[in-house]
Coordinates of C-alpha atoms in Angstrom, one line a residue:
M295 CA -5.3 -83.6 -61.4
V296 CA -9.1 -83.3 -61.5
I297 CA -11.1 -84.5 -58.2
E298 CA -14.8 -84.7 -58.9
G299 CA -17.3 -83.2 -56.1
K300 CA -20.3 -81.9 -54.9
S301 CA -21.5 -78.9 -55.9
V302 CA -23.6 -76.8 -53.7
F303 CA -23.0 -73.6 -55.4
S304 CA -22.5 -72.9 -59.7
G305 CA -19.4 -70.8 -61.0
V306 CA -16.1 -70.7 -61.1
A307 CA -13.2 -69.6 -59.4
I308 CA -9.4 -69.6 -60.1
G309 CA -6.8 -69.2 -57.7
K310 CA -4.4 -70.3 -55.3
L311 CA -5.8 -73.4 -53.6
S312 CA -4.7 -72.6 -49.3
I313 CA -5.4 -75.5 -46.8
F314 CA -7.6 -74.3 -44.3
N315 CA -5.6 -76.0 -41.0
K316 CA -7.4 -75.9 -37.3
K317 CA -5.2 -75.6 -34.7
D318 CA -3.6 -78.0 -32.6
N319 CA -3.2 -76.7 -28.9
T320 CA -2.9 -80.5 -27.2
V321 CA 0.3 -79.9 -24.4
K322 CA 2.4 -82.3 -22.9
R323 CA 3.8 -82.4 -19.5
N324 CA 7.5 -81.9 -19.9
T325 CA 10.8 -81.0 -17.6
I326 CA 12.7 -78.2 -18.4
Q327 CA 16.5 -77.5 -17.1
D328 CA 17.1 -73.9 -17.9
V329 CA 14.1 -72.2 -15.4
E330 CA 14.9 -68.9 -16.5
A331 CA 15.3 -70.0 -20.0
E332 CA 11.6 -70.8 -20.2
T333 CA 10.8 -67.9 -18.3
K334 CA 11.4 -65.5 -20.9
R335 CA 10.1 -67.7 -23.4
F336 CA 6.8 -67.4 -21.5
E337 CA 7.6 -63.4 -20.9
D338 CA 8.2 -63.4 -25.0
A339 CA 5.2 -65.1 -26.0
R340 CA 2.7 -62.5 -23.7
E341 CA 3.9 -60.3 -25.9
V342 CA 3.2 -61.0 -28.7
A343 CA 0.1 -61.7 -27.8
K344 CA -1.1 -58.4 -26.4
T345 CA 0.8 -57.0 -30.0
Q346 CA -1.6 -59.2 -32.4
L347 CA -4.9 -58.1 -29.5
A348 CA -3.5 -55.0 -30.1
G349 CA -4.1 -55.4 -34.1
I350 CA -6.8 -57.3 -33.9
Y351 CA -9.2 -54.8 -31.8
E352 CA -7.8 -51.6 -33.6
K353 CA -9.4 -53.5 -36.9
A354 CA -12.4 -54.9 -35.2
V355 CA -12.9 -51.1 -34.6
K356 CA -13.1 -50.3 -37.7
E357 CA -14.7 -52.9 -38.9
V358 CA -17.2 -53.4 -36.0
G359 CA -17.3 -50.6 -33.7
E360 CA -15.6 -50.4 -30.4
V361 CA -18.3 -51.7 -28.0
N362 CA -17.7 -54.8 -29.6
A363 CA -14.1 -54.5 -30.3
Q364 CA -14.3 -54.2 -25.9
V365 CA -13.5 -58.4 -26.0
F366 CA -10.1 -57.8 -26.9
E367 CA -9.3 -54.5 -24.5
V368 CA -10.1 -57.9 -22.1
H369 CA -7.6 -60.0 -23.3
Q370 CA -4.4 -57.5 -23.0
M371 CA -5.5 -56.2 -19.4
M372 CA -5.7 -60.1 -18.4
L373 CA -2.6 -60.9 -19.8
D374 CA -1.3 -58.5 -17.3
D375 CA -3.0 -59.5 -14.3
L376 CA -0.9 -60.4 -11.7
D377 CA -2.1 -63.8 -10.7
Y378 CA -2.9 -65.1 -14.0
V379 CA 1.1 -64.4 -15.0
E380 CA 2.6 -65.4 -11.3
S381 CA 0.5 -68.5 -11.1
I382 CA 2.2 -69.5 -14.8
T383 CA 5.5 -68.4 -13.9
N384 CA 6.0 -69.8 -10.1
M385 CA 4.6 -73.3 -12.6
I386 CA 8.0 -73.1 -13.9
E387 CA 10.1 -72.1 -11.6
S388 CA 8.6 -74.5 -8.8
Q389 CA 8.2 -77.4 -11.5
K390 CA 10.8 -77.4 -13.6
V391 CA 7.6 -77.4 -16.3
N392 CA 7.9 -76.4 -19.8
A393 CA 6.1 -72.8 -20.3
E394 CA 3.2 -74.5 -23.1
F395 CA 2.1 -77.0 -19.4
A396 CA 2.0 -74.8 -17.0
V397 CA 0.4 -71.4 -19.2
A398 CA -2.3 -75.0 -19.9
T399 CA -2.9 -75.2 -16.3
T400 CA -3.0 -71.7 -15.2
G401 CA -5.3 -71.2 -17.8
D402 CA -8.2 -74.2 -17.2
N403 CA -7.6 -74.0 -13.2
F404 CA -8.6 -70.4 -13.4
S405 CA -11.3 -70.7 -15.6
D406 CA -12.6 -73.2 -13.5
M407 CA -12.8 -70.6 -10.7
F408 CA -14.0 -68.1 -13.0
A409 CA -16.6 -70.5 -13.5
S410 CA -18.0 -71.3 -10.4
M411 CA -18.4 -67.6 -9.3
D412 CA -22.7 -66.7 -8.5
D413 CA -21.5 -63.0 -10.8
D414 CA -22.3 -63.6 -14.2
Y415 CA -19.8 -61.0 -15.5
M416 CA -17.4 -62.9 -13.5
R417 CA -18.9 -66.6 -14.7
G418 CA -18.0 -64.9 -18.5
R419 CA -14.6 -64.8 -18.0
A420 CA -13.9 -68.3 -17.8
A421 CA -14.2 -68.9 -21.7
D422 CA -12.0 -65.4 -22.2
V423 CA -8.9 -66.3 -19.5
K424 CA -9.6 -69.6 -21.8
D425 CA -9.0 -68.0 -25.1
I426 CA -6.1 -65.8 -24.2
S427 CA -3.6 -69.5 -23.0
N428 CA -5.2 -70.7 -26.4
R429 CA -3.5 -67.5 -28.1
V430 CA 0.0 -67.8 -26.2
I431 CA 0.2 -71.8 -26.2
S432 CA 0.1 -71.1 -30.0
I433 CA 2.3 -68.5 -29.7
L434 CA 4.2 -71.3 -27.8
Q435 CA 4.0 -74.1 -30.2
G436 CA 4.8 -71.5 -33.2
N437 CA 1.1 -71.5 -34.7
S438 CA -0.5 -68.4 -35.5
N439 CA -3.6 -68.2 -33.1
D440 CA -5.2 -66.1 -35.9
A441 CA -7.1 -67.6 -40.0
D442 CA -3.6 -67.7 -41.8
M443 CA -5.3 -65.9 -44.7
A444 CA -2.9 -65.3 -47.4
D445 CA -2.6 -61.6 -48.8
E446 CA -4.0 -62.8 -52.0
P447 CA -7.7 -64.3 -52.5
V448 CA -7.8 -68.1 -52.4
I449 CA -9.5 -71.3 -52.5
L450 CA -9.7 -72.8 -49.2
L451 CA -9.5 -76.1 -49.1
A452 CA -10.3 -77.5 -45.5
D453 CA -11.6 -81.1 -43.4
D454 CA -15.3 -79.5 -43.2
L455 CA -15.6 -75.6 -41.6
A456 CA -17.3 -75.3 -38.2
P457 CA -19.7 -72.3 -38.4
S458 CA -17.8 -70.5 -35.8
E459 CA -15.1 -71.0 -38.0
T460 CA -16.3 -69.7 -41.1
V461 CA -17.3 -66.6 -39.1
Q462 CA -13.1 -65.7 -38.1
L463 CA -12.7 -65.9 -41.7
D464 CA -11.3 -62.2 -43.8
K465 CA -14.5 -63.1 -46.6
S466 CA -12.6 -61.2 -49.0
K467 CA -10.1 -63.4 -49.0
V468 CA -12.1 -66.2 -50.2
L469 CA -12.3 -67.1 -53.7
S470 CA -14.4 -70.3 -53.3
F471 CA -14.8 -73.0 -50.2
V472 CA -14.0 -77.3 -50.7
T473 CA -14.6 -79.5 -47.7
R474 CA -13.5 -82.6 -48.0
H475 CA -16.3 -83.1 -45.5
G476 CA -20.0 -81.6 -44.9
S477 CA -23.2 -81.4 -46.5
T478 CA -25.1 -79.6 -49.6
N479 CA -27.4 -77.7 -46.6
S480 CA -24.7 -76.9 -44.5
H481 CA -24.1 -73.3 -43.1
T482 CA -20.1 -73.6 -44.9
A483 CA -22.8 -74.0 -48.1
I484 CA -25.3 -71.1 -47.0
L485 CA -22.3 -69.2 -46.6
A486 CA -21.1 -69.6 -50.0
R487 CA -24.3 -69.5 -51.9
T488 CA -24.6 -65.3 -49.8
M489 CA -20.9 -64.7 -51.0
N490 CA -22.2 -65.9 -54.5
I491 CA -18.9 -68.0 -55.0
P492 CA -18.8 -71.6 -55.8
A493 CA -18.4 -74.8 -53.9
L494 CA -17.6 -78.0 -53.1
I495 CA -18.0 -80.7 -50.5
G496 CA -17.3 -84.6 -51.0
V497 CA -13.3 -83.5 -52.4
D498 CA -10.7 -85.4 -51.6
Y499 CA -8.1 -83.0 -52.1
P500 CA -3.7 -84.6 -51.7
E501 CA -2.9 -82.9 -49.0
D502 CA 0.5 -81.4 -51.0
A503 CA -2.1 -79.2 -53.0
N504 CA -1.6 -76.1 -50.6
G505 CA -0.2 -73.1 -52.9
K506 CA -0.7 -75.4 -56.4
V507 CA -3.5 -73.4 -58.9
G508 CA -6.3 -74.6 -59.2
I509 CA -9.9 -74.2 -60.9
V510 CA -13.4 -74.5 -59.1
D511 CA -16.1 -75.4 -61.9
G512 CA -18.7 -75.3 -59.2
F513 CA -21.2 -76.4 -62.0
E514 CA -19.6 -79.6 -63.1
G515 CA -19.1 -80.7 -59.5
K516 CA -15.2 -81.0 -60.1
I517 CA -11.9 -79.4 -58.7
I518 CA -8.9 -79.3 -61.2
I519 CA -5.5 -78.5 -59.6
D520 CA -2.5 -77.8 -62.0
P521 CA -4.6 -77.4 -65.0
D522 CA -2.1 -77.2 -68.2
E523 CA -2.5 -73.3 -70.1
E524 CA -5.0 -74.8 -72.0
T525 CA -7.9 -75.4 -69.7
L526 CA -6.9 -73.0 -67.7
K527 CA -7.4 -70.3 -70.9
V528 CA -10.7 -72.6 -71.0
Y529 CA -12.2 -71.7 -67.8
Q530 CA -11.2 -68.2 -68.0
E531 CA -13.3 -67.5 -70.1
K532 CA -16.2 -69.5 -68.2
K533 CA -15.4 -67.0 -65.7
K534 CA -15.6 -63.8 -68.0
Q535 CA -18.8 -65.1 -69.4
E536 CA -20.2 -65.6 -65.7
D537 CA -18.7 -62.5 -64.9
D538 CA -20.4 -60.7 -67.5
K539 CA -23.9 -62.0 -66.7
K540 CA -23.8 -60.9 -63.7
R541 CA -23.0 -57.1 -64.9
L542 CA -26.4 -57.5 -67.6
L543 CA -27.8 -58.3 -63.7
Q544 CA -26.9 -55.0 -62.2
E545 CA -29.7 -53.4 -65.0
L546 CA -32.0 -54.7 -62.9
K547 CA -30.8 -52.3 -60.1
G548 CA -34.1 -49.8 -58.6
Q549 CA -36.6 -52.0 -61.0
D550 CA -39.3 -53.4 -59.3
N551 CA -40.7 -56.9 -58.2
V552 CA -43.2 -57.2 -60.5
T553 CA -44.8 -60.1 -62.7
L554 CA -46.0 -59.3 -66.0
D555 CA -49.3 -59.8 -65.4
G556 CA -49.2 -57.0 -62.4
K557 CA -48.1 -59.5 -59.1
R558 CA -45.7 -58.1 -57.0
I559 CA -44.3 -59.5 -54.5
N560 CA -41.5 -58.5 -51.9
L561 CA -37.7 -59.8 -52.1
Y562 CA -35.5 -59.3 -49.4
A563 CA -32.1 -60.5 -48.4
N564 CA -30.7 -63.1 -45.2
I565 CA -28.0 -61.6 -43.5
G566 CA -25.4 -62.9 -41.0
G567 CA -23.9 -59.7 -39.1
V568 CA -23.6 -56.0 -39.5
G569 CA -20.8 -56.6 -42.3
D570 CA -23.1 -58.5 -44.8
V571 CA -25.4 -55.4 -45.0
A572 CA -23.3 -53.4 -48.1
S573 CA -23.7 -56.8 -49.6
V574 CA -27.9 -56.4 -49.5
L575 CA -27.5 -52.6 -50.6
A576 CA -25.0 -52.8 -53.8
N577 CA -27.9 -56.0 -54.8
D578 CA -30.5 -53.3 -54.2
A579 CA -33.1 -55.6 -52.0
G580 CA -36.5 -54.5 -50.2
G581 CA -35.0 -55.2 -46.4
I582 CA -33.4 -57.7 -44.7
G583 CA -36.3 -60.9 -44.3
L584 CA -33.2 -62.5 -41.9
F585 CA -30.7 -61.2 -39.5
R586 CA -29.6 -64.3 -38.0
S587 CA -28.1 -62.7 -34.7
E588 CA -27.0 -65.9 -33.4
F589 CA -23.9 -65.6 -35.3
L590 CA -23.4 -62.0 -32.7
Y591 CA -22.7 -65.3 -30.5
L592 CA -20.9 -67.3 -32.7
E593 CA -18.6 -64.6 -32.7
S594 CA -18.0 -63.9 -29.0
D595 CA -16.1 -65.1 -26.5
T596 CA -18.9 -65.0 -23.8
Y597 CA -22.3 -64.1 -24.4
P598 CA -22.8 -60.8 -25.5
T599 CA -23.6 -58.0 -23.6
E600 CA -27.0 -56.0 -23.9
E601 CA -24.8 -52.9 -25.5
A602 CA -23.1 -55.2 -28.1
Q603 CA -26.2 -56.0 -28.9
F604 CA -27.5 -53.0 -29.6
S605 CA -24.9 -51.4 -31.2
A606 CA -25.2 -54.0 -34.2
Y607 CA -29.1 -54.5 -34.6
R608 CA -29.0 -50.7 -34.3
K609 CA -26.2 -50.1 -37.4
V610 CA -28.0 -52.5 -39.3
A611 CA -31.2 -50.8 -39.1
E612 CA -29.8 -47.0 -39.4
N613 CA -28.5 -48.2 -43.1
M614 CA -30.9 -49.6 -44.0
A615 CA -32.3 -46.2 -43.8
G616 CA -36.0 -47.6 -42.8
K617 CA -36.3 -50.2 -44.9
K618 CA -37.4 -53.4 -43.0
V619 CA -34.8 -55.8 -40.8
I620 CA -36.4 -59.2 -39.3
I621 CA -34.2 -59.9 -35.9
R622 CA -34.4 -63.7 -36.0
T623 CA -33.9 -64.3 -32.2
L624 CA -31.2 -66.5 -31.4
D625 CA -31.2 -70.0 -33.2
I626 CA -28.3 -71.7 -31.2
G627 CA -27.9 -75.8 -30.3
A628 CA -28.3 -78.8 -33.3
D629 CA -24.9 -77.5 -35.7
K630 CA -24.8 -73.9 -34.5
Q631 CA -22.1 -74.7 -31.2
V632 CA -21.2 -72.1 -28.8
D633 CA -19.4 -73.0 -25.8
Y634 CA -20.2 -71.2 -23.3
F635 CA -23.1 -72.3 -23.7
E636 CA -22.3 -75.1 -21.6
L637 CA -24.9 -76.9 -24.1
D638 CA -25.0 -81.1 -23.0
K639 CA -24.1 -84.0 -26.0
E640 CA -27.0 -84.7 -27.3
D641 CA -27.6 -87.9 -29.6
N642 CA -30.1 -85.7 -31.9
P643 CA -29.4 -82.0 -31.7
A644 CA -31.5 -80.9 -34.4
L645 CA -34.3 -82.3 -32.1
G646 CA -33.2 -80.9 -28.6
Y647 CA -32.4 -78.7 -26.7
R648 CA -32.7 -75.2 -29.2
A649 CA -33.4 -72.0 -30.5
I650 CA -36.7 -70.8 -28.7
R651 CA -35.9 -73.8 -25.9
I652 CA -33.2 -72.2 -25.2
C653 CA -34.4 -68.5 -24.7
L654 CA -37.5 -69.8 -23.1
T655 CA -35.8 -71.6 -20.4
R656 CA -32.6 -69.2 -19.4
P657 CA -34.6 -65.9 -19.9
E658 CA -31.9 -64.1 -18.7
I659 CA -30.4 -64.5 -21.8
F660 CA -33.9 -63.8 -24.0
K661 CA -34.3 -60.8 -22.4
T662 CA -30.5 -59.5 -23.3
Q663 CA -31.2 -60.0 -26.7
L664 CA -35.2 -57.9 -26.2
R665 CA -34.0 -55.3 -25.0
A666 CA -31.5 -54.5 -27.3
I667 CA -34.1 -55.2 -30.0
L668 CA -36.7 -53.1 -28.9
R669 CA -33.7 -50.4 -28.7
A670 CA -32.3 -50.9 -31.2
S671 CA -36.3 -50.5 -32.9
Y672 CA -36.3 -47.0 -32.3
Y673 CA -33.5 -46.3 -35.1
G674 CA -35.2 -48.2 -38.3
N675 CA -37.7 -50.8 -39.2
I676 CA -37.7 -54.0 -37.1
S677 CA -39.4 -56.9 -36.4
I678 CA -38.5 -59.7 -34.1
M679 CA -38.9 -63.0 -35.7
F680 CA -38.7 -66.9 -33.1
P681 CA -37.6 -69.7 -34.8
M682 CA -38.8 -73.3 -33.6
I683 CA -41.4 -73.0 -33.1
I684 CA -44.4 -75.7 -32.1
S685 CA -47.3 -74.4 -30.2
V686 CA -49.5 -71.3 -30.0
S687 CA -48.4 -71.5 -25.8
E688 CA -45.3 -70.9 -26.6
V689 CA -46.3 -67.7 -28.7
K690 CA -48.3 -66.4 -25.7
K691 CA -45.2 -66.9 -23.6
I692 CA -43.0 -65.2 -25.4
K693 CA -45.4 -62.2 -25.6
E694 CA -45.7 -62.7 -22.0
I695 CA -41.5 -62.2 -21.6
L696 CA -41.8 -59.4 -24.1
A697 CA -44.0 -57.4 -22.6
E698 CA -42.3 -57.5 -19.2
V699 CA -39.2 -56.4 -21.3
K700 CA -41.5 -53.5 -22.6
A701 CA -42.4 -53.1 -19.1
E702 CA -38.6 -52.6 -18.3
L703 CA -38.2 -50.3 -20.6
D704 CA -40.9 -47.9 -20.0
A705 CA -40.2 -47.6 -16.5
E706 CA -36.5 -46.5 -17.1
G707 CA -37.6 -44.0 -20.3
I708 CA -35.7 -45.9 -22.7
P709 CA -37.5 -45.8 -26.1
Y710 CA -38.4 -48.1 -28.7
K711 CA -40.8 -48.8 -31.6
K712 CA -44.2 -49.5 -29.5
D713 CA -46.2 -51.7 -32.1
I714 CA -43.7 -53.6 -33.3
E715 CA -44.4 -56.4 -35.2
I716 CA -43.5 -60.1 -34.7
G717 CA -43.7 -63.2 -36.4
V718 CA -42.5 -67.0 -35.6
M719 CA -40.6 -68.6 -38.6
I720 CA -42.8 -72.1 -39.7
E721 CA -40.0 -75.2 -40.0
T722 CA -41.9 -77.5 -37.4
P723 CA -44.3 -79.7 -39.5
A724 CA -46.3 -78.8 -36.0
A725 CA -45.8 -74.9 -36.6
V726 CA -47.7 -76.2 -39.9
M727 CA -50.8 -78.3 -38.5
I728 CA -51.5 -75.0 -36.3
S729 CA -50.5 -72.1 -38.3
E730 CA -54.1 -70.6 -39.1
E731 CA -54.3 -70.9 -35.4
L732 CA -50.5 -69.2 -35.1
G733 CA -51.6 -66.6 -38.0
K734 CA -54.3 -65.3 -35.0
E735 CA -50.6 -64.8 -32.9
V736 CA -48.4 -62.5 -34.9
D737 CA -48.3 -60.0 -37.8
F738 CA -45.8 -62.4 -39.9
F739 CA -45.4 -65.7 -40.8
S740 CA -41.7 -66.9 -42.0
I741 CA -40.9 -70.3 -44.0
G742 CA -37.2 -71.6 -42.9
T743 CA -37.6 -74.5 -45.7
N744 CA -34.0 -75.5 -44.7
D745 CA -35.3 -77.2 -41.4
L746 CA -39.3 -77.8 -42.4
T747 CA -37.4 -80.5 -45.6
Q748 CA -35.4 -82.6 -42.6
Y749 CA -38.2 -82.3 -40.5
T750 CA -40.8 -83.3 -42.7
L751 CA -38.4 -86.3 -44.8
A752 CA -37.3 -87.3 -41.8
I753 CA -33.5 -86.7 -42.9
D754 CA -30.9 -85.0 -41.2
R755 CA -29.6 -82.6 -43.9
Q756 CA -26.3 -82.1 -42.2
N757 CA -25.6 -86.1 -43.0
P758 CA -24.1 -86.5 -46.2
K759 CA -25.0 -89.7 -47.5
L760 CA -28.5 -88.5 -47.4
D761 CA -28.2 -85.8 -50.2
D762 CA -29.6 -87.8 -52.7
F763 CA -32.8 -88.4 -50.7
Y764 CA -32.7 -84.6 -49.4
D765 CA -35.7 -83.2 -51.9
S766 CA -36.9 -79.9 -51.4
H767 CA -39.2 -80.4 -54.4
H768 CA -41.1 -83.1 -52.5
P769 CA -44.7 -83.1 -52.8
A770 CA -45.7 -83.1 -49.1
L771 CA -43.3 -80.2 -49.1
L772 CA -45.2 -78.4 -51.0
K773 CA -48.8 -78.4 -49.7
M774 CA -47.5 -77.7 -46.5
L775 CA -45.7 -75.0 -48.2
Q776 CA -49.8 -73.8 -50.0
M777 CA -51.2 -74.8 -46.4
I778 CA -48.7 -72.5 -44.6
V779 CA -49.7 -69.5 -46.2
D780 CA -54.0 -70.3 -47.0
N781 CA -53.9 -70.2 -43.1
G782 CA -51.2 -67.7 -42.8
H783 CA -53.5 -65.0 -44.7
K784 CA -56.8 -66.6 -43.3
G785 CA -55.3 -65.9 -39.1
G786 CA -54.6 -62.1 -41.1
A787 CA -50.3 -63.0 -40.5
W788 CA -48.3 -62.2 -43.7
V789 CA -46.1 -65.1 -45.1
G790 CA -42.6 -65.3 -46.5
I791 CA -40.0 -68.2 -47.3
C792 CA -36.5 -67.7 -45.4
G793 CA -35.1 -70.7 -46.0
E794 CA -32.9 -71.4 -48.9
L795 CA -36.0 -72.3 -51.0
G796 CA -37.1 -69.0 -51.7
A797 CA -34.1 -68.6 -54.1
D798 CA -34.9 -71.5 -56.3
T799 CA -36.1 -69.9 -59.7
T800 CA -37.3 -73.0 -60.5
L801 CA -40.1 -72.3 -58.2
T802 CA -40.9 -69.1 -58.4
E803 CA -43.1 -68.8 -60.3
T804 CA -44.8 -71.5 -58.0
F805 CA -44.7 -69.3 -55.1
L806 CA -46.0 -66.4 -56.5
K807 CA -48.8 -68.8 -58.1
M808 CA -49.3 -70.0 -54.0
G809 CA -49.7 -66.6 -52.7
F810 CA -46.6 -65.6 -51.1
D811 CA -46.2 -62.5 -49.2
E812 CA -42.4 -62.1 -49.8
L813 CA -39.3 -63.8 -50.7
S814 CA -35.7 -63.6 -48.1
V815 CA -32.6 -65.0 -50.1
S816 CA -29.4 -64.5 -50.1
P817 CA -28.0 -60.8 -51.7
S818 CA -25.8 -62.2 -54.1
M819 CA -29.4 -64.1 -55.4
I820 CA -31.3 -61.1 -55.4
L821 CA -31.2 -60.0 -58.4
R822 CA -31.3 -63.6 -60.3
V823 CA -34.3 -63.8 -58.6
R824 CA -35.6 -60.4 -59.0
D825 CA -34.9 -61.1 -63.1
K826 CA -37.0 -64.6 -63.3
I827 CA -40.1 -62.5 -61.3
R828 CA -40.1 -60.3 -63.8
S829 CA -40.4 -63.2 -66.8
I830 CA -43.5 -64.9 -65.2
D831 CA -47.2 -64.7 -66.4
T832 CA -48.5 -65.7 -63.1
T833 CA -52.3 -65.9 -65.8
K834 CA -50.5 -68.7 -67.4

């Protein structure tokens, strides 16, 4: 069976198909007869949940460190909280209701109670109690609360994947992404490019595909389910050829990013978390041009603490051993929603309350992140970048807040890099038009071409119906890019690209001739872009 789709990253994947099912924790109230048996059901589920959390904690300690894993210890302790447990068992006994309903009701009640408290720490427990309640409900319903990834790598099929879901996946077990919905510019697509695996969208796969052998052809945009022996052999040879090309690129490690006529450009990598640094180093990137710090928030059940953030930023800085690490302050909002931020539903979220707008109106969140970044800067070559800027006044306000945080750290005797470099993302037409003025306020620009394209062309990049209208090579966009480079240099800022367009090798020569100082791309694209740079003569 061959099903057509739209490719968002090329390549070939061969393996078992696995359908990613979102958990349904819908709970109905049922009357029960055997109170003792129902109470035991709850107690058994609670013990299973504690065992799960202990295992997750141990795994998290190894992967992200003890500080970042502490949330799972907190969850284990909450499952032993006497008030929480007695509320559930009392409801089962007095109202003769099923355990699922008692857990759900108690979870909602306790969550509301924590959310109404004045203390920030206690308010943060609201999301925790909901999470542990959902875990217990999943066990009672016979579901697993953790990702149902197979022991072997699989081709993952899904209706769609939210950023908060993709960060939970064991990426070593994913050969390819195939979704029914989504767009070529979705975060699932960006993740696929980061992981260097083929991905398709718009594929109406059958429900009985689970467990069958499949082939994803990211070159032609199709998936083949239950291929015959001859087709399988053809694609195994295609995959071998692709693997051979990747091996040849490895010979470019240690080589300079210099054109035939001697023009040099910095080539950095984009990452979403600490775990991506290994890929950055493996692909010989010169630094990190975009650390998407919002993934620390997407991975958490509550606001990540200063210590948790500091630990992550410090680890990346130390691992990069003096190479530049540009941390973008949180870019929550639009398609990256986090429940505990309690953002209102918006008709046009991409144009709404997001990124720097949240930071400037919730300074307590912003200051926590800035403190963590500044503290980590003492351990490496860190720069800070601010997203979604539309005015000089925003930059001046940011600098005021940054100065306040520095003064606090000075008063506490906490060391940090005093002359830390700051920059802004140019991703709105407004920022383009005032780029010369912005260049006088900051050290560098990094162009977010994904958003700049959608705002310039008035196209929602998350809407798959508009993919054919989304033209990242549009003359208006290319004129803007030249304007940004020229104005940035006039103002004294160096200029780079961290959007997906930076990895488009059909434009690499254009970017070099425009005068860009840096390109930041997915780790998997570093050597391909380096290969292209070294083949260009900009004098011709």
